[in-house]
Short mmCIF file of C-alpha atoms and ligand atoms in Angstrom, two decimals:
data_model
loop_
_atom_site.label_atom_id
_atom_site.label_comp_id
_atom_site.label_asym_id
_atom_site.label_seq_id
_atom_site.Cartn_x
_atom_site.Cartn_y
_atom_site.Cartn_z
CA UNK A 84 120.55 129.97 90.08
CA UNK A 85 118.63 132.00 92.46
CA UNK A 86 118.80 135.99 93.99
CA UNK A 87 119.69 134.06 97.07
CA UNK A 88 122.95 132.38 96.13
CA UNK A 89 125.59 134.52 97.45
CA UNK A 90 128.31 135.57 94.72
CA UNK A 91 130.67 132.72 95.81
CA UNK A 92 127.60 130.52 95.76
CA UNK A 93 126.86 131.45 92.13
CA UNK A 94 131.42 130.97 91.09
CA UNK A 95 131.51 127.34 92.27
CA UNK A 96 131.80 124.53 90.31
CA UNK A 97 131.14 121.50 92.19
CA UNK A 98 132.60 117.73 92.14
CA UNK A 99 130.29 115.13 90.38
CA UNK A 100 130.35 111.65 92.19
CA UNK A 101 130.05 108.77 90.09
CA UNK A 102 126.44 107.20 89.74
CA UNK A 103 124.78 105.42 92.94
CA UNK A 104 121.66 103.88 91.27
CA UNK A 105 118.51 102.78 92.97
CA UNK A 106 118.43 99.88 91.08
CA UNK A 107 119.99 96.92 92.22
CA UNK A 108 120.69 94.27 90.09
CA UNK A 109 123.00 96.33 88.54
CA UNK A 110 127.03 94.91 88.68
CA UNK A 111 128.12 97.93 90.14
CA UNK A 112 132.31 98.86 88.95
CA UNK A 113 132.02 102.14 88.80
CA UNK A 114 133.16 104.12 91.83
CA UNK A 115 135.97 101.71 93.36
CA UNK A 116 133.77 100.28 96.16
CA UNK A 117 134.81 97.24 97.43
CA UNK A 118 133.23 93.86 96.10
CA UNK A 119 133.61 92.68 99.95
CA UNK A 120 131.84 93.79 103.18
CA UNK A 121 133.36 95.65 105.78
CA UNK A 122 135.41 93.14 108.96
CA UNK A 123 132.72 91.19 111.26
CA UNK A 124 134.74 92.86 114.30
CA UNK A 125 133.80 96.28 113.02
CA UNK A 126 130.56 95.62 111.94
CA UNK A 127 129.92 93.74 115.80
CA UNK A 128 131.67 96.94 117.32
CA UNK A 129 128.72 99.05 115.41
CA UNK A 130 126.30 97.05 116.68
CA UNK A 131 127.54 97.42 120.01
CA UNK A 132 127.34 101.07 119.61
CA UNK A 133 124.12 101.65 119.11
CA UNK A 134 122.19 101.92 122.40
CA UNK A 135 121.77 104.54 125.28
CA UNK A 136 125.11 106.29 124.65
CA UNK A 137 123.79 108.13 121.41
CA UNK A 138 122.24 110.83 123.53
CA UNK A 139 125.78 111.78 124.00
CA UNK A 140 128.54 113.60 121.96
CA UNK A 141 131.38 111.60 120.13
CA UNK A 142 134.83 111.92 121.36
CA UNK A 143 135.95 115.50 119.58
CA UNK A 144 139.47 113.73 119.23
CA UNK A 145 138.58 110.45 118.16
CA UNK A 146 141.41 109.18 120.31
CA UNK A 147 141.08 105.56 120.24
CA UNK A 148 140.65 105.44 116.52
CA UNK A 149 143.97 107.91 116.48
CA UNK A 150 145.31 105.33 118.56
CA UNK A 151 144.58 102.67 116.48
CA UNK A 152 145.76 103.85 113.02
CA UNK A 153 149.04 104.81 114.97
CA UNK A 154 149.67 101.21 116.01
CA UNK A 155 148.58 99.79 112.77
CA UNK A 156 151.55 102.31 111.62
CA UNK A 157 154.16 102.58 114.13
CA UNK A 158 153.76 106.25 114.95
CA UNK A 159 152.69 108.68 117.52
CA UNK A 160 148.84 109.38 118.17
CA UNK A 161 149.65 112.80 117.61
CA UNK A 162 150.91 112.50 113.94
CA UNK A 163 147.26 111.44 112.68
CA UNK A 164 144.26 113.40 112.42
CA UNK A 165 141.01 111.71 111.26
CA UNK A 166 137.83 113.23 109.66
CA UNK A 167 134.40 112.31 107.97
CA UNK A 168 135.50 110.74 104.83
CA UNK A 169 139.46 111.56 103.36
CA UNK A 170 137.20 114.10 101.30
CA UNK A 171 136.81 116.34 104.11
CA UNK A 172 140.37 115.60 105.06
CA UNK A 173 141.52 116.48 102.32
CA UNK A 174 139.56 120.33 102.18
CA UNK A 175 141.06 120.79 105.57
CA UNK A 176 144.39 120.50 104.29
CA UNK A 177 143.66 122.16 101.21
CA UNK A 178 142.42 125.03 103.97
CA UNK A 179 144.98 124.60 106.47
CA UNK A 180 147.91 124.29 104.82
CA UNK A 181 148.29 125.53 100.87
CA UNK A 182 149.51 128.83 100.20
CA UNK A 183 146.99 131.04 98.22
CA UNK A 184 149.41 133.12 96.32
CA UNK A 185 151.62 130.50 94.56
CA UNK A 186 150.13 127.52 92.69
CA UNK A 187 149.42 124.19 93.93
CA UNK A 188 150.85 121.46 91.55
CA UNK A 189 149.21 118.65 90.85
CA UNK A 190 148.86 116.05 87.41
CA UNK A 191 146.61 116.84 84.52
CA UNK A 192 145.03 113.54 85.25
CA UNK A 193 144.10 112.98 88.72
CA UNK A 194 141.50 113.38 91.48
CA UNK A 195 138.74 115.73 90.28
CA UNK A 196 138.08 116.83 93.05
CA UNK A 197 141.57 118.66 93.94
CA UNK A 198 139.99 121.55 91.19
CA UNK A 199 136.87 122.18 93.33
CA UNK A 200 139.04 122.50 96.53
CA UNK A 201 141.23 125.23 95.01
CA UNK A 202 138.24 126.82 93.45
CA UNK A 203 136.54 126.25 97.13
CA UNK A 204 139.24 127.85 98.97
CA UNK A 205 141.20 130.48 96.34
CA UNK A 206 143.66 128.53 95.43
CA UNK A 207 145.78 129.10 92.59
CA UNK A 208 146.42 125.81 91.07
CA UNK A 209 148.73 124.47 87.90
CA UNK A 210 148.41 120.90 86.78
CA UNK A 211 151.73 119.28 85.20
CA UNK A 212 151.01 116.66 82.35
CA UNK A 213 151.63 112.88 83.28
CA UNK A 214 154.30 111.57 80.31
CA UNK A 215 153.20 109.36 77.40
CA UNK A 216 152.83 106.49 79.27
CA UNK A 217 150.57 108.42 82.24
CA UNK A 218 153.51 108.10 84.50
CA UNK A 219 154.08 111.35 86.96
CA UNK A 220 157.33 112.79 86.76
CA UNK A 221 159.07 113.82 89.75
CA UNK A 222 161.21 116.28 88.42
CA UNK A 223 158.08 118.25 86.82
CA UNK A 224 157.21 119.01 90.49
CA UNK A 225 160.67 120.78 91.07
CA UNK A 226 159.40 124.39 90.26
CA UNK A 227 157.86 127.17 92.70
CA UNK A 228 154.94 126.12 94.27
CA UNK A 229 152.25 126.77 97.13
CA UNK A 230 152.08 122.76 97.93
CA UNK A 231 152.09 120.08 95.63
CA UNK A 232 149.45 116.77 96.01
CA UNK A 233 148.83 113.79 93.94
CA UNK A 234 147.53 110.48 94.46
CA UNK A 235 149.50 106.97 95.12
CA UNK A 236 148.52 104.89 93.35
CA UNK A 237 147.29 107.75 90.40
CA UNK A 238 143.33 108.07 90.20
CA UNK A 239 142.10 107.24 87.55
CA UNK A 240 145.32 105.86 85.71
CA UNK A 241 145.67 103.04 88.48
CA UNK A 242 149.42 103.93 88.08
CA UNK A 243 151.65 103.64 91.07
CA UNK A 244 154.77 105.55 92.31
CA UNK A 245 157.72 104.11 94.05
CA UNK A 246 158.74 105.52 97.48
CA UNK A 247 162.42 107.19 96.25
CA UNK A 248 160.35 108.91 93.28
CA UNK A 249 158.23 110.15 96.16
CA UNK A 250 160.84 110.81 98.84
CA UNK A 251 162.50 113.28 95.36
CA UNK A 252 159.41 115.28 95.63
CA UNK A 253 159.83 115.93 99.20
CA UNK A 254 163.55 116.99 99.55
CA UNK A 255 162.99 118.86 96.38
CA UNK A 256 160.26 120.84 98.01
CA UNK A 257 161.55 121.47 101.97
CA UNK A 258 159.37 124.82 102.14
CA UNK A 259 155.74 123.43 100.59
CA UNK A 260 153.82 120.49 101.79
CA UNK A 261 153.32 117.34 99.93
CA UNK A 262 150.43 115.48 100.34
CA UNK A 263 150.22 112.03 99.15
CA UNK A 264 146.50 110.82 98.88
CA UNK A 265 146.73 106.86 99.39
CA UNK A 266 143.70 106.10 98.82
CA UNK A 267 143.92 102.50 96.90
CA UNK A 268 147.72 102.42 98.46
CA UNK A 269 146.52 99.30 100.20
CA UNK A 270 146.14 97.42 96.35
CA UNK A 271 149.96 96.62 96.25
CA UNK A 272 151.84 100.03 96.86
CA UNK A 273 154.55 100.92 100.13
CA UNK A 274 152.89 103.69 102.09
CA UNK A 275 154.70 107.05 102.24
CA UNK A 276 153.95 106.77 106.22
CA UNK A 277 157.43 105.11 106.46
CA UNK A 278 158.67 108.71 105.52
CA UNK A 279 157.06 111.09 107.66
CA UNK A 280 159.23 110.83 110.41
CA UNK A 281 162.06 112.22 108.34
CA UNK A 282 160.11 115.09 106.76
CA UNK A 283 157.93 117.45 108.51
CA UNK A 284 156.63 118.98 105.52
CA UNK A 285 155.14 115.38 104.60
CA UNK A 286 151.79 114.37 104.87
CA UNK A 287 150.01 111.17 103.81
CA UNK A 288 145.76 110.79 103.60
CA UNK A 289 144.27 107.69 103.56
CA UNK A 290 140.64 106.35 103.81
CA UNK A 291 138.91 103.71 105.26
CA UNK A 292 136.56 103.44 101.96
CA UNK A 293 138.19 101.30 99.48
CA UNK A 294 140.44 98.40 101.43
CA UNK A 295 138.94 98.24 104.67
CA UNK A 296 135.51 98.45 102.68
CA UNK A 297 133.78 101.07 105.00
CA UNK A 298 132.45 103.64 101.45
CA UNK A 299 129.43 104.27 103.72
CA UNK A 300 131.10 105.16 107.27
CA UNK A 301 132.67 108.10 106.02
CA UNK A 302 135.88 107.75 107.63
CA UNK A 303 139.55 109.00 106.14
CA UNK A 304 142.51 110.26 108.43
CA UNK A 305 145.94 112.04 107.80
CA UNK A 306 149.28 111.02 108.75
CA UNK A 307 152.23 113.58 109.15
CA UNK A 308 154.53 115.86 111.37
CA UNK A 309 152.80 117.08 114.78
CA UNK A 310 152.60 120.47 113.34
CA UNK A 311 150.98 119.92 109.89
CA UNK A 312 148.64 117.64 111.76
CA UNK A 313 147.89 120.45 114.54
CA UNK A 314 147.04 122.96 111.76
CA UNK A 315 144.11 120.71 110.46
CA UNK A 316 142.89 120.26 113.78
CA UNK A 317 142.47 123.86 114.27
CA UNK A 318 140.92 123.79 110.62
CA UNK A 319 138.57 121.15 112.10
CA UNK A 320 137.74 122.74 115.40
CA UNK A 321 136.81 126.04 113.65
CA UNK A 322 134.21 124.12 111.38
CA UNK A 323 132.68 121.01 112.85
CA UNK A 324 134.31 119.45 116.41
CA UNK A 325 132.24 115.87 116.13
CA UNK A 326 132.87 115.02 112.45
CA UNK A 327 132.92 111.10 112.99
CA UNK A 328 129.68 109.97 114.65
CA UNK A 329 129.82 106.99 117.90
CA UNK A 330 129.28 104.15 115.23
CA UNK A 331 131.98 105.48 112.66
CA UNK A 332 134.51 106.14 115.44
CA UNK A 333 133.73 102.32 116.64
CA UNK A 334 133.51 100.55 113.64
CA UNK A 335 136.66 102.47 111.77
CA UNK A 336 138.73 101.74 115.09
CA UNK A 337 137.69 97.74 115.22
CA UNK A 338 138.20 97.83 111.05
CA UNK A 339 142.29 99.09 111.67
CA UNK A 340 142.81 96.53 114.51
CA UNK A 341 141.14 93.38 112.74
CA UNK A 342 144.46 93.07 109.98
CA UNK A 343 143.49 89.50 109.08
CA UNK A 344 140.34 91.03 107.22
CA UNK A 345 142.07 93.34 106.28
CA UNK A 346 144.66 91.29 104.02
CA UNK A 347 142.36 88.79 103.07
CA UNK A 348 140.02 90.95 101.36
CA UNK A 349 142.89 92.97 99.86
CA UNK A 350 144.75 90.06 98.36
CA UNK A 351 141.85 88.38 96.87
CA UNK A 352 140.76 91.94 95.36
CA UNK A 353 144.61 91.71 94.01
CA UNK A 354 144.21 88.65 92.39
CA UNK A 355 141.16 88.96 90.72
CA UNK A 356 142.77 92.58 89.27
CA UNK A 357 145.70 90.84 87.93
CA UNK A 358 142.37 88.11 86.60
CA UNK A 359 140.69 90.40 84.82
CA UNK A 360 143.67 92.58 83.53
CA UNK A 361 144.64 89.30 81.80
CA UNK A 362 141.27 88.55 80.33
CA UNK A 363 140.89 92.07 79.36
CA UNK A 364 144.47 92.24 77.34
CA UNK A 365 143.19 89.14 75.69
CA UNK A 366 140.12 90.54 74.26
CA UNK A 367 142.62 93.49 72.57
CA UNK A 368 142.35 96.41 75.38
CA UNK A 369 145.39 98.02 76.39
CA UNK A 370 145.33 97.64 80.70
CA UNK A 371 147.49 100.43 82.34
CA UNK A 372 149.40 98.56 84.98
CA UNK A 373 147.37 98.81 88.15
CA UNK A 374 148.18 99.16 91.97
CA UNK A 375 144.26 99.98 93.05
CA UNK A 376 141.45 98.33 92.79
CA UNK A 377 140.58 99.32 89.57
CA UNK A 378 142.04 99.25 86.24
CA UNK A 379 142.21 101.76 83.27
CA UNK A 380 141.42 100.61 80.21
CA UNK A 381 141.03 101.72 75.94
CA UNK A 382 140.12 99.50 73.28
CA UNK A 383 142.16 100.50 69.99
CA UNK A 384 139.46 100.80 67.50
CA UNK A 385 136.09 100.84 69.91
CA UNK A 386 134.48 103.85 71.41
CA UNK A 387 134.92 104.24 75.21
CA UNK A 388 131.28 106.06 75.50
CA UNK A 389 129.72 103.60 73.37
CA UNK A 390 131.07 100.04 75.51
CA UNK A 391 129.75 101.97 78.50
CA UNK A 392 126.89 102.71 77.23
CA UNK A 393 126.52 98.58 75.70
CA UNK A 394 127.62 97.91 79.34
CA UNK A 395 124.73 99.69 81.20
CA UNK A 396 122.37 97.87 78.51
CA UNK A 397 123.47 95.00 80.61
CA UNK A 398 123.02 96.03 83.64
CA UNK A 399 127.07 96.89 84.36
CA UNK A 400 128.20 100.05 85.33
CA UNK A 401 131.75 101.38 84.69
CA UNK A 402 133.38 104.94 84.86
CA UNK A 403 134.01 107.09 81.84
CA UNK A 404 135.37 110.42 81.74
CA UNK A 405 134.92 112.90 78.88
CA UNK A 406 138.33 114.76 79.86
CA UNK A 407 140.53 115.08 76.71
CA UNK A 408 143.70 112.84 76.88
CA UNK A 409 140.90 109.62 79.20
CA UNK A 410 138.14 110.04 76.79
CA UNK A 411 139.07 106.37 75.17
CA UNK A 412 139.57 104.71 78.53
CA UNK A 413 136.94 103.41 81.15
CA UNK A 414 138.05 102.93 84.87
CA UNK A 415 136.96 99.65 85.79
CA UNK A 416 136.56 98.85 89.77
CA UNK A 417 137.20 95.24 90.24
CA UNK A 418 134.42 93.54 91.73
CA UNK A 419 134.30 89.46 92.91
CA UNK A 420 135.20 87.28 90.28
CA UNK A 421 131.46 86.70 89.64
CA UNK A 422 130.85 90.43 89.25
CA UNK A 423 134.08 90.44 86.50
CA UNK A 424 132.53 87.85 84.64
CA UNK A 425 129.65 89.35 84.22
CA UNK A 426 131.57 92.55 82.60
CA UNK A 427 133.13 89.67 80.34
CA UNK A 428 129.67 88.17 79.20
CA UNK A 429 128.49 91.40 78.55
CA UNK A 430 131.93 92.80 76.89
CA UNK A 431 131.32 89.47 74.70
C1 PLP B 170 137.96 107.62 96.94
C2 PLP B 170 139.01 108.67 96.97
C3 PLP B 170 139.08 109.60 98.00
C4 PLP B 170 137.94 109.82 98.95
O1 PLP B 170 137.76 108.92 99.88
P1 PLP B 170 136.63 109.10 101.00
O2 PLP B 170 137.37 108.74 102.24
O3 PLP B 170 135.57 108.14 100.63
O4 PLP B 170 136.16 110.52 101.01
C5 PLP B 170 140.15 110.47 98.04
N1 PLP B 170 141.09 110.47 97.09
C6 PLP B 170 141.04 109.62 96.06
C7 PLP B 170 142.10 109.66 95.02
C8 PLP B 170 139.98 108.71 95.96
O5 PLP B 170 139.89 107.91 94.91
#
């Protein structure tokens, strides 16, 4: 705290990323990175990148990459926008196009950071309990609201949603928009892109961090009606017009067209979560069913905090939150079958 901070300054209370050590031996599950690198096209379109054009500006638009995600999906150019990360995506929509004066719904057990928005932008906010079994209801979201958002597959649960339970939301809600953040949708859900077309008051985030394996690019994008998507361009030109550098623009375009890498990375993450869910259930922890790359897990009669804390003695790092109804379970990010062993040995 300082005389400095302005009054807003001094009100916030910020997100808290999950640990990126300096060390490096460590087997690193902790904040759903993917075990795999990034495609060689997109890493040999980066390359390519760097040279004599850096003295210029980015494309503003980042039309090619816009162009790209819309073939991958089978819709117009103009129904995506794409920013620096699906974090900054996401506070442009939370900006753009929440009310203020009516709360935004979203679970009790979700994406931390959808608090700090509303606190960032004055948003009232009002978060509806997931049932016993951590499932989201959709007729919980039928009430009075100023948007509603939630993530598909759930963070940290793992758990996923199916597209009518979705599509409920939506009718139910023709005057708010619904944002679906699909950020591990890639880990064995069906994108809510398939819907858009049919509901302008839809709008599905994505990010180029978990499946395609680009955490360090910084590259997420939105996909909805025209005019949702215009308002978060005007959010975006107001704030920062060249939000994805030459090299992200490159390398996120190359990483959409190059599908092979793309599903071979993803299945093989698959596998080796239905692997270590398994092995896991064996050793007596209850596994929530998982559609991410991660799992959620709680051991009936040992302390969450205290297997993290054996876990970092040996050099593996997993997630644990302290919020009330999670503090028994650790979120696990699956790593390469090596890396799970490892969490085995030192689990053993
Ligand atoms: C990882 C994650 C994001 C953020 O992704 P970035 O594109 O890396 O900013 C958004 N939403 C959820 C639920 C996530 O887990």
């Amino acid at each position: 705290m300082s005389k400095f901070w302005s009054p807003f300054v001094k009100q916030l209370v910020p997100y808290v990323p999950g640990e990126q050590p300096k060390l490096t031996n460590l087997v690193k599950l902790n904040t759903n990175e993917n075990p795999y690198g990034p495609s060689p096209l997109a890493l040999e379109a980066m390359r390519a990148e760097i040279g004599d054009t850096l003295r210029l500006y980015p494309d503003p638009n980042g039309d090619r990459l816009k162009h790209a995600v819309a073939a991958f999906y089978d819709v117009q150019p103009g129904q995506v926008f794409v920013g620096n990360g699906s974090d900054e995506v996401l506070a442009h929509i939370f900006h753009g196009l929440f009310q203020q004066d009516k709360p935004l719904l979203f679970p009790d057990i979700s994406y931390s950071f959808y608090p700090v928005y509303c606190g960032l932008y004055g948003i009232d906010f009002e978060q509806l309990a997931l049932d016993e079994s951590f499932q989201i209801n959709p007729d919980d979201y039928i009430r009075p609201n100023g948007g509603i958002i939630f993530p598909n597959p759930n963070a940290p649960t793992g758990c996923l949603m199916g597209l009518s339970a979705i599509e409920q939301v939506v009718q139910g809600n023709p005057d708010s928009v619904v944002v679906v953040d699909e950020a591990y949708i890639d880990f064995g859900g069906e994108t809510a892109i398939s819907l858009v077309g049919r509901y302008p008051n839809l709008l599905v985030t994505q990010t180029l961090s978990k499946s395609r394996s680009l955490a360090g690019l910084r590259v997420g994008l939105a996909v909805g009606h025209p005019d949702l998507i215009e308002a978060l361009e005007r959010v975006k030109n107001s704030f920062n017009s060249y939000p994805i550098d030459r090299i992200a623009l490159a390398g996120a375009a190359a990483a959409f067209e190059d599908r092979a890498w793309f599903d071979h990375t993803r299945h093989r993450v698959i596998a080796s979560r239905e692997q270590l869910s398994a092995e896991l259930a064996q050793r007596g922890f209850e596994v929530l069913p998982s559609g991410a790359n991660f799992i959620f897990v709680r051991h009936p009669d040992k302390d969450a905090a205290a297997i993290a804390a054996h876990l970092r003695e040996h050099n593996v790092i997993v997630r644990h939150f302290k919020q009330a109804r999670i503090a028994q379970f650790l979120r696990i990010s699956i790593g390469t079958p090596e890396e799970n062993q490892a969490l085995l040995d030192a689990l053993a």
